[in-house]
Amino acid sequence: MDDLLLRSLIPGVLGILVRRGADFAAAEDAVQDALVEAIRVWPADPPRDPKGWLVTSAWRKFLDATRADTARRRREGLADEEPAPGPVSGVDDTLQLYFRCAHPSLTPGSAVALTLRAVGGLTTRQIAEAYLVPEATMAQRISRAKRTVSGVRFDQPGDVRTVLRVLYLVFNEGYSGDVDLAAEAIRLTRQLAAAVDHPEVAGLLALMLLHHARREARIGADGSLVPLAEQDRGRWDTAMIAAGVRILQAALARDRLGEFQAQAAIAALHADARTVAETDWVQIVEWYDELAKLTDSPIVLLNRAVAVGEADGARSGLAALAALDETLPRYAAVAAHLHERDGDLATAARWYAEAARKASNIAERDHLTRQAARLNSRGGQPPGA
Amino acid sequence: MAKYLLLKHYRGAPEAVNCVPMEKWTPEEISAHITYMNDFAARLETTGEYVDGQALAPEGTWVRFDGEGRPPVTDGPFAETKDLIAGWMVIDVDSYDRAVELAGELSAAPGAGGQPIHEWLELRPFLSETPNADADCH
């Protein structure tokens, strides 16, 4: 049985149950129960209409679970009035689900977990594995999140940007269990793009594809981080890059620029260069200027300083950096890079060591420690020089 | 079987014999060190002696309850502390001797000049053993 197909049906089924008046938390449990039954029954007896089958089965599970409640009579009345399940356009329901799972009342971590469970159809165990926490811990987090959004009413459309932020968080989690969260985020964003016509949804999808296309080249054989300039560009997935660029171009043509489209444009310019030297840094700086107008994130200005260093020389990059706050994450790494390009290797080595101390993950810390070590031990010759 | 915690310190442990800050090593020496640590953990997984291992960031904060209805007090980063944990590994081994043997092996990870660091690792038993049944019989 196709696990992906099954999972892609979940948001629609869940949406229908919620629209019929089922409480969100109870509906979610019922859908999970129906999935378990589908996995058991379908291989021997595949349904003609899988989604209809799931709706019927989940609705029954929901009724079973609530029948003992004091609300029994009302629930059954609700079931009688409901037309028989048939092919339903799930578009609006699916969207509603995305908005619910990304609701601003949830913390980002809870929104991500709930999205993976309710929209992505992952099991609690799979989500727990991806986050390296015990299953019971993740189960509690998801229950809390479900309770938080259970009473939320949806009479007006939510903010699509909140949904996109949650999907981008999922994408950046990478993978550690048996589920590749980056691939999962791409699948969900594709699904969202099919349901909602918004250039930023396309922008995020393009951005994810362009990053994902470089993933193989980003990690060395020993698990170490390989920076963009040193990546083997032959290992980039050119078909995925082409798909990302196509989606981005269609989005840009609509002339409603947003931050994901601008970020995707920068990623596309990197992907387009066959060698580091061919990178169009001047255009990248222009896109960073656009991006800075769209967001007040100081991280954008930090990345812009790197691009300016490449386009106009290290001195200009350092001047752009001087205007920024030293406590920004990755400030030290950028300072180290620009000082090295400026030829001040002792200062660069000090900044690399400082950046290593502040790194938030081991791969990054090891990479930055190696950079400091390279400048300290070889009189600053770059690798291969 | 008994569980032991192997603690690696940023600061607070007696000085290692081969004590050179990591950023003064060569990149190859750093790679050799990381490979040794990863191989060590992978080997313990195959012997069924590995439980868990985590690295910690060098920054930390002291936090204390400050009375009902008030936010907890924080004392900024560990400026005054003498001890700073860099990370841990939990092992599940047959005996204390085996735990000491493994800690010694980990302390032999190569450092500057490709020589073992000879760093001090702290070995602490877990208080999770059920009381030995024979203990009551005597």
XYZ file of C-alpha atoms in Angstrom, chain A:
385
model
C 0.000 0.000 0.000
C 1.211 3.469 -0.827
C 1.999 5.149 2.456
C 2.404 8.557 0.818
C -0.976 8.303 -0.915
C -2.590 7.352 2.381
C -0.950 10.261 4.167
C -1.954 12.722 1.464
C -5.625 11.874 2.096
C -5.485 12.740 5.788
C -5.980 16.505 5.741
C -9.081 16.164 3.556
C -10.621 13.492 5.776
C -9.838 15.385 8.958
C -11.223 18.589 7.466
C -14.538 16.928 6.605
C -14.933 15.554 10.135
C -14.250 18.950 11.667
C -16.688 20.633 9.284
C -19.354 18.118 10.232
C -19.024 19.351 13.780
C -16.513 16.950 15.305
C -14.239 18.427 17.922
C -10.752 18.793 16.446
C -8.907 16.695 19.018
C -11.489 13.879 18.834
C -11.559 14.024 15.031
C -7.796 13.716 14.900
C -7.850 10.631 17.126
C -10.620 9.106 14.997
C -8.648 9.664 11.778
C -5.572 8.006 13.286
C -7.749 5.016 14.283
C -9.165 4.838 10.769
C -5.634 4.860 9.334
C -4.637 1.936 11.487
C -7.655 0.041 10.202
C -6.865 1.011 6.612
C -3.369 -0.395 6.955
C -4.881 -3.638 8.276
C -7.758 -4.029 5.799
C -6.695 -2.427 2.512
C -4.004 -4.855 1.370
C -6.591 -7.671 1.147
C -9.569 -5.522 0.204
C -8.605 -2.224 -1.447
C -11.457 0.305 -1.519
C -12.606 1.900 -4.781
C -12.771 5.329 -3.131
C -10.009 5.445 -0.497
C -10.934 8.894 0.749
C -14.623 8.033 1.055
C -13.672 4.859 2.894
C -11.520 6.828 5.343
C -14.219 9.447 5.935
C -16.831 6.786 6.677
C -14.521 4.787 8.880
C -13.185 7.803 10.787
C -16.693 9.181 11.285
C -17.789 5.832 12.740
C -14.769 5.794 15.032
C -15.597 9.313 16.099
C -19.212 8.389 16.842
C -18.140 5.269 18.733
C -15.814 7.306 20.865
C -18.371 9.956 21.687
C -21.430 7.697 21.981
C -20.863 7.123 25.668
C -20.695 10.841 26.301
C -23.488 12.915 27.675
C -23.631 14.466 24.247
C -24.673 11.141 22.727
C -28.104 12.188 21.537
C -26.860 15.381 19.957
C -23.986 13.658 18.184
C -26.237 10.987 16.735
C -28.689 13.623 15.590
C -25.787 15.316 13.883
C -24.898 12.065 12.135
C -28.472 11.505 10.916
C -28.705 14.935 9.374
C -25.410 14.571 7.574
C -25.602 13.540 3.910
C -23.896 10.272 3.071
C -20.191 10.673 2.419
C -19.282 10.912 -1.218
C -16.644 12.616 -3.301
C -16.067 15.982 -1.649
C -13.863 18.795 -2.810
C -11.414 18.862 0.066
C -9.704 22.099 -0.869
C -11.196 24.464 1.695
C -11.125 21.881 4.461
C -7.460 21.155 3.857
C -6.588 24.826 3.965
C -8.525 25.265 7.175
C -6.484 22.468 8.657
C -3.198 24.093 7.694
C -4.315 27.342 9.310
C -5.473 25.578 12.446
C -2.196 23.715 12.861
C -0.208 26.923 12.378
C -2.432 28.968 14.678
C -0.590 31.873 16.368
C -1.687 30.641 19.806
C 0.683 27.682 19.414
C 4.407 27.863 20.025
C 6.441 27.182 16.865
C 7.505 23.765 18.209
C 3.914 22.732 18.904
C 2.695 24.064 15.574
C 5.316 21.993 13.782
C 4.440 18.815 15.694
C 0.711 19.288 15.136
C 1.192 20.001 11.427
C 3.255 16.848 10.990
C 0.627 14.802 12.761
C -2.658 16.292 11.500
C -1.697 17.471 8.009
C 1.282 15.226 7.357
C -0.262 12.104 8.852
C 2.960 11.016 10.571
C 2.582 8.879 13.646
C 3.568 10.247 17.023
C 6.452 7.766 17.097
C 7.808 9.026 13.777
C 7.646 12.648 14.904
C 9.283 11.770 18.236
C 12.118 9.992 16.424
C 12.694 12.935 14.131
C 13.026 15.201 17.172
C 15.003 12.690 19.258
C 12.564 12.786 22.177
C 10.658 9.925 23.827
C 7.309 9.082 22.226
C 5.419 9.911 25.456
C 6.937 13.396 25.486
C 5.852 14.047 21.923
C 2.389 12.579 22.574
C 1.890 15.080 25.396
C 3.088 17.980 23.277
C 0.665 17.060 20.507
C -2.262 16.597 22.922
C -1.627 20.013 24.423
C -1.471 21.578 20.974
C -4.714 19.866 19.946
C -6.475 21.150 23.056
C -5.184 24.670 22.421
C -6.673 24.888 18.929
C -9.724 22.725 19.593
C -12.026 25.634 20.287
C -10.580 27.927 17.638
C -13.236 29.001 15.163
C -12.479 29.509 11.529
C -14.920 31.899 10.010
C -12.217 34.007 8.388
C -9.208 32.811 6.454
C -5.981 32.578 8.438
C -2.702 34.182 7.578
C -0.952 32.132 4.923
C 2.420 33.527 6.024
C 2.054 31.815 9.406
C 1.481 28.508 7.654
C 4.515 29.076 5.448
C 6.694 29.834 8.458
C 5.678 26.532 10.076
C 6.398 24.605 6.871
C 9.800 26.262 6.609
C 10.547 25.222 10.202
C 9.667 21.633 9.312
C 11.950 21.838 6.285
C 14.892 23.061 8.327
C 14.623 20.268 10.873
C 16.286 17.894 8.405
C 15.963 14.283 9.395
C 17.042 11.898 12.104
C 14.361 9.217 12.357
C 12.926 7.172 9.501
C 11.113 10.234 8.140
C 12.898 12.873 6.112
C 11.292 16.061 7.399
C 12.711 18.174 4.576
C 11.058 15.908 1.993
C 7.896 15.910 4.091
C 7.883 19.730 4.162
C 8.220 19.793 0.381
C 5.318 17.362 0.013
C 3.092 19.461 2.301
C 4.067 22.709 0.579
C 3.224 21.166 -2.806
C -0.143 20.170 -1.390
C -0.687 23.688 -0.072
C 0.363 25.159 -3.416
C -2.299 23.021 -5.096
C -4.932 24.315 -2.677
C -4.094 28.005 -2.502
C -3.070 30.385 -5.232
C -0.467 32.619 -3.579
C 2.917 33.624 -5.013
C 4.640 33.237 -1.636
C 3.541 29.591 -1.395
C 5.227 29.066 -4.756
C 8.200 31.103 -3.485
C 8.632 28.833 -0.466
C 8.267 25.695 -2.584
C 10.923 26.987 -4.992
C 13.221 27.888 -2.079
C 12.882 24.410 -0.561
C 13.569 22.666 -3.868
C 16.631 24.816 -4.546
C 18.077 24.090 -1.087
C 17.132 20.434 -1.181
C 18.831 19.996 -4.558
C 22.179 20.778 -2.912
C 21.749 18.542 0.107
C 23.952 15.655 -1.062
C 26.868 18.008 -1.612
C 26.448 19.817 1.706
C 27.695 16.964 3.914
C 31.085 15.316 3.462
C 31.721 11.564 3.588
C 32.759 11.902 7.248
C 29.597 13.825 8.157
C 31.328 17.213 8.185
C 29.809 20.398 6.819
C 30.898 21.436 3.326
C 30.474 25.182 2.696
C 28.851 26.338 -0.545
C 32.130 27.463 -2.108
C 33.701 24.013 -1.662
C 30.727 21.878 -2.678
C 31.044 19.463 -5.578
C 28.528 21.079 -7.908
C 28.317 17.893 -9.946
C 26.381 16.396 -7.042
C 23.644 18.994 -7.151
C 20.293 17.686 -8.367
C 19.897 19.640 -11.590
C 16.361 18.417 -12.311
C 15.239 19.663 -8.894
C 17.009 22.978 -9.458
C 15.247 23.369 -12.817
C 11.880 22.653 -11.181
C 12.593 25.211 -8.455
C 13.615 27.874 -10.966
C 10.489 27.230 -13.079
C 8.180 27.611 -10.088
C 10.044 30.733 -8.957
C 9.851 32.387 -12.376
C 6.100 31.827 -12.582
C 5.722 33.334 -9.103
C 7.932 36.359 -9.825
C 5.994 37.041 -13.038
C 2.961 37.858 -10.906
C 4.753 40.865 -9.476
C 3.777 40.306 -5.851
C 7.197 39.900 -4.301
C 7.542 38.420 -0.813
C 10.456 37.288 1.309
C 10.349 33.639 0.261
C 10.432 34.557 -3.422
C 13.392 36.878 -2.782
C 15.245 34.173 -0.821
C 14.496 31.678 -3.576
C 15.880 34.129 -6.140
C 19.161 34.254 -4.193
C 19.260 30.460 -3.946
C 18.574 30.259 -7.696
C 21.515 32.549 -8.479
C 23.812 30.282 -6.461
C 22.363 27.187 -8.128
C 22.823 28.760 -11.543
C 26.602 29.232 -11.179
C 28.622 26.294 -12.475
C 31.637 27.450 -10.458
C 31.947 29.700 -7.422
C 33.709 32.294 -9.559
C 30.729 32.488 -11.911
C 28.369 33.475 -9.106
C 26.529 36.699 -9.924
C 27.204 38.427 -6.599
C 26.072 41.845 -7.854
C 22.605 40.520 -8.524
C 22.628 38.650 -5.211
C 23.310 41.937 -3.376
C 20.361 43.493 -5.228
C 18.100 40.674 -4.062
C 19.326 41.129 -0.496
C 18.379 44.803 -0.777
C 14.874 43.752 -1.871
C 14.739 41.242 0.961
C 15.802 43.882 3.502
C 12.827 46.026 2.397
C 10.444 43.106 2.982
C 11.659 42.033 6.404
C 13.280 43.700 9.388
C 15.424 40.630 10.087
C 19.022 41.598 10.941
C 20.095 38.169 9.651
C 19.285 39.383 6.137
C 21.699 42.294 6.632
C 24.352 39.899 7.914
C 24.044 37.728 4.800
C 24.007 40.878 2.692
C 27.390 41.853 4.186
C 28.824 38.536 2.928
C 27.431 39.179 -0.558
C 28.750 42.753 -0.558
C 32.170 41.344 0.420
C 32.088 39.156 -2.678
C 30.646 41.763 -5.054
C 32.642 44.851 -3.991
C 35.574 43.444 -2.025
C 36.192 42.480 1.594
C 36.608 46.103 2.774
C 33.078 46.969 1.618
C 31.771 43.824 3.285
C 33.462 44.760 6.565
C 31.998 48.271 6.313
C 28.502 46.771 5.889
C 29.184 44.483 8.844
C 30.319 47.348 11.074
C 26.774 48.722 11.122
C 25.411 45.502 12.667
C 25.087 44.193 16.221
C 27.947 41.902 17.291
C 25.609 39.694 19.316
C 23.716 38.501 16.215
C 23.874 34.754 15.651
C 26.619 33.955 13.108
C 28.076 37.476 13.332
C 31.419 36.004 14.415
C 31.478 33.540 11.495
C 30.780 36.317 8.975
C 33.402 38.577 10.563
C 35.942 35.737 10.392
C 35.199 35.104 6.706
C 35.469 38.778 5.723
C 38.672 39.348 7.699
C 40.205 36.313 6.039
C 39.280 37.635 2.599
C 40.786 40.958 3.623
C 44.052 39.135 4.399
C 44.012 39.733 8.173
C 44.481 36.085 9.107
C 45.215 36.521 12.812
C 41.982 38.474 13.359
C 40.101 35.969 11.210
C 41.401 33.034 13.283
C 40.255 34.730 16.489
C 36.757 35.294 15.057
C 36.548 31.683 13.834
C 37.413 30.417 17.341
C 34.796 32.774 18.788
C 32.228 31.572 16.209
C 32.995 27.935 17.088
C 32.300 28.640 20.763
C 28.922 30.121 19.828
C 27.911 27.472 17.292
C 24.559 25.864 18.004
C 25.261 22.440 16.537
C 28.198 20.067 16.476
C 28.698 19.963 12.689
C 28.931 23.748 12.598
C 31.187 23.906 15.653
C 33.587 21.347 14.183
C 33.623 23.161 10.859
C 34.432 26.534 12.462
C 37.085 25.012 14.752
C 38.746 23.568 11.647
C 38.672 27.004 10.003
C 40.422 28.536 13.026
C 42.901 25.669 13.067
C 43.614 26.058 9.343
C 44.573 29.724 9.770
C 46.548 29.065 12.960
C 48.485 26.071 11.725
C 49.263 26.700 8.071
C 50.017 30.363 8.062
C 46.580 30.864 6.586
C 46.790 29.004 3.306
C 43.296 28.069 2.136
C 42.815 24.350 1.411
C 44.545 23.318 -1.765
C 46.542 26.550 -2.043
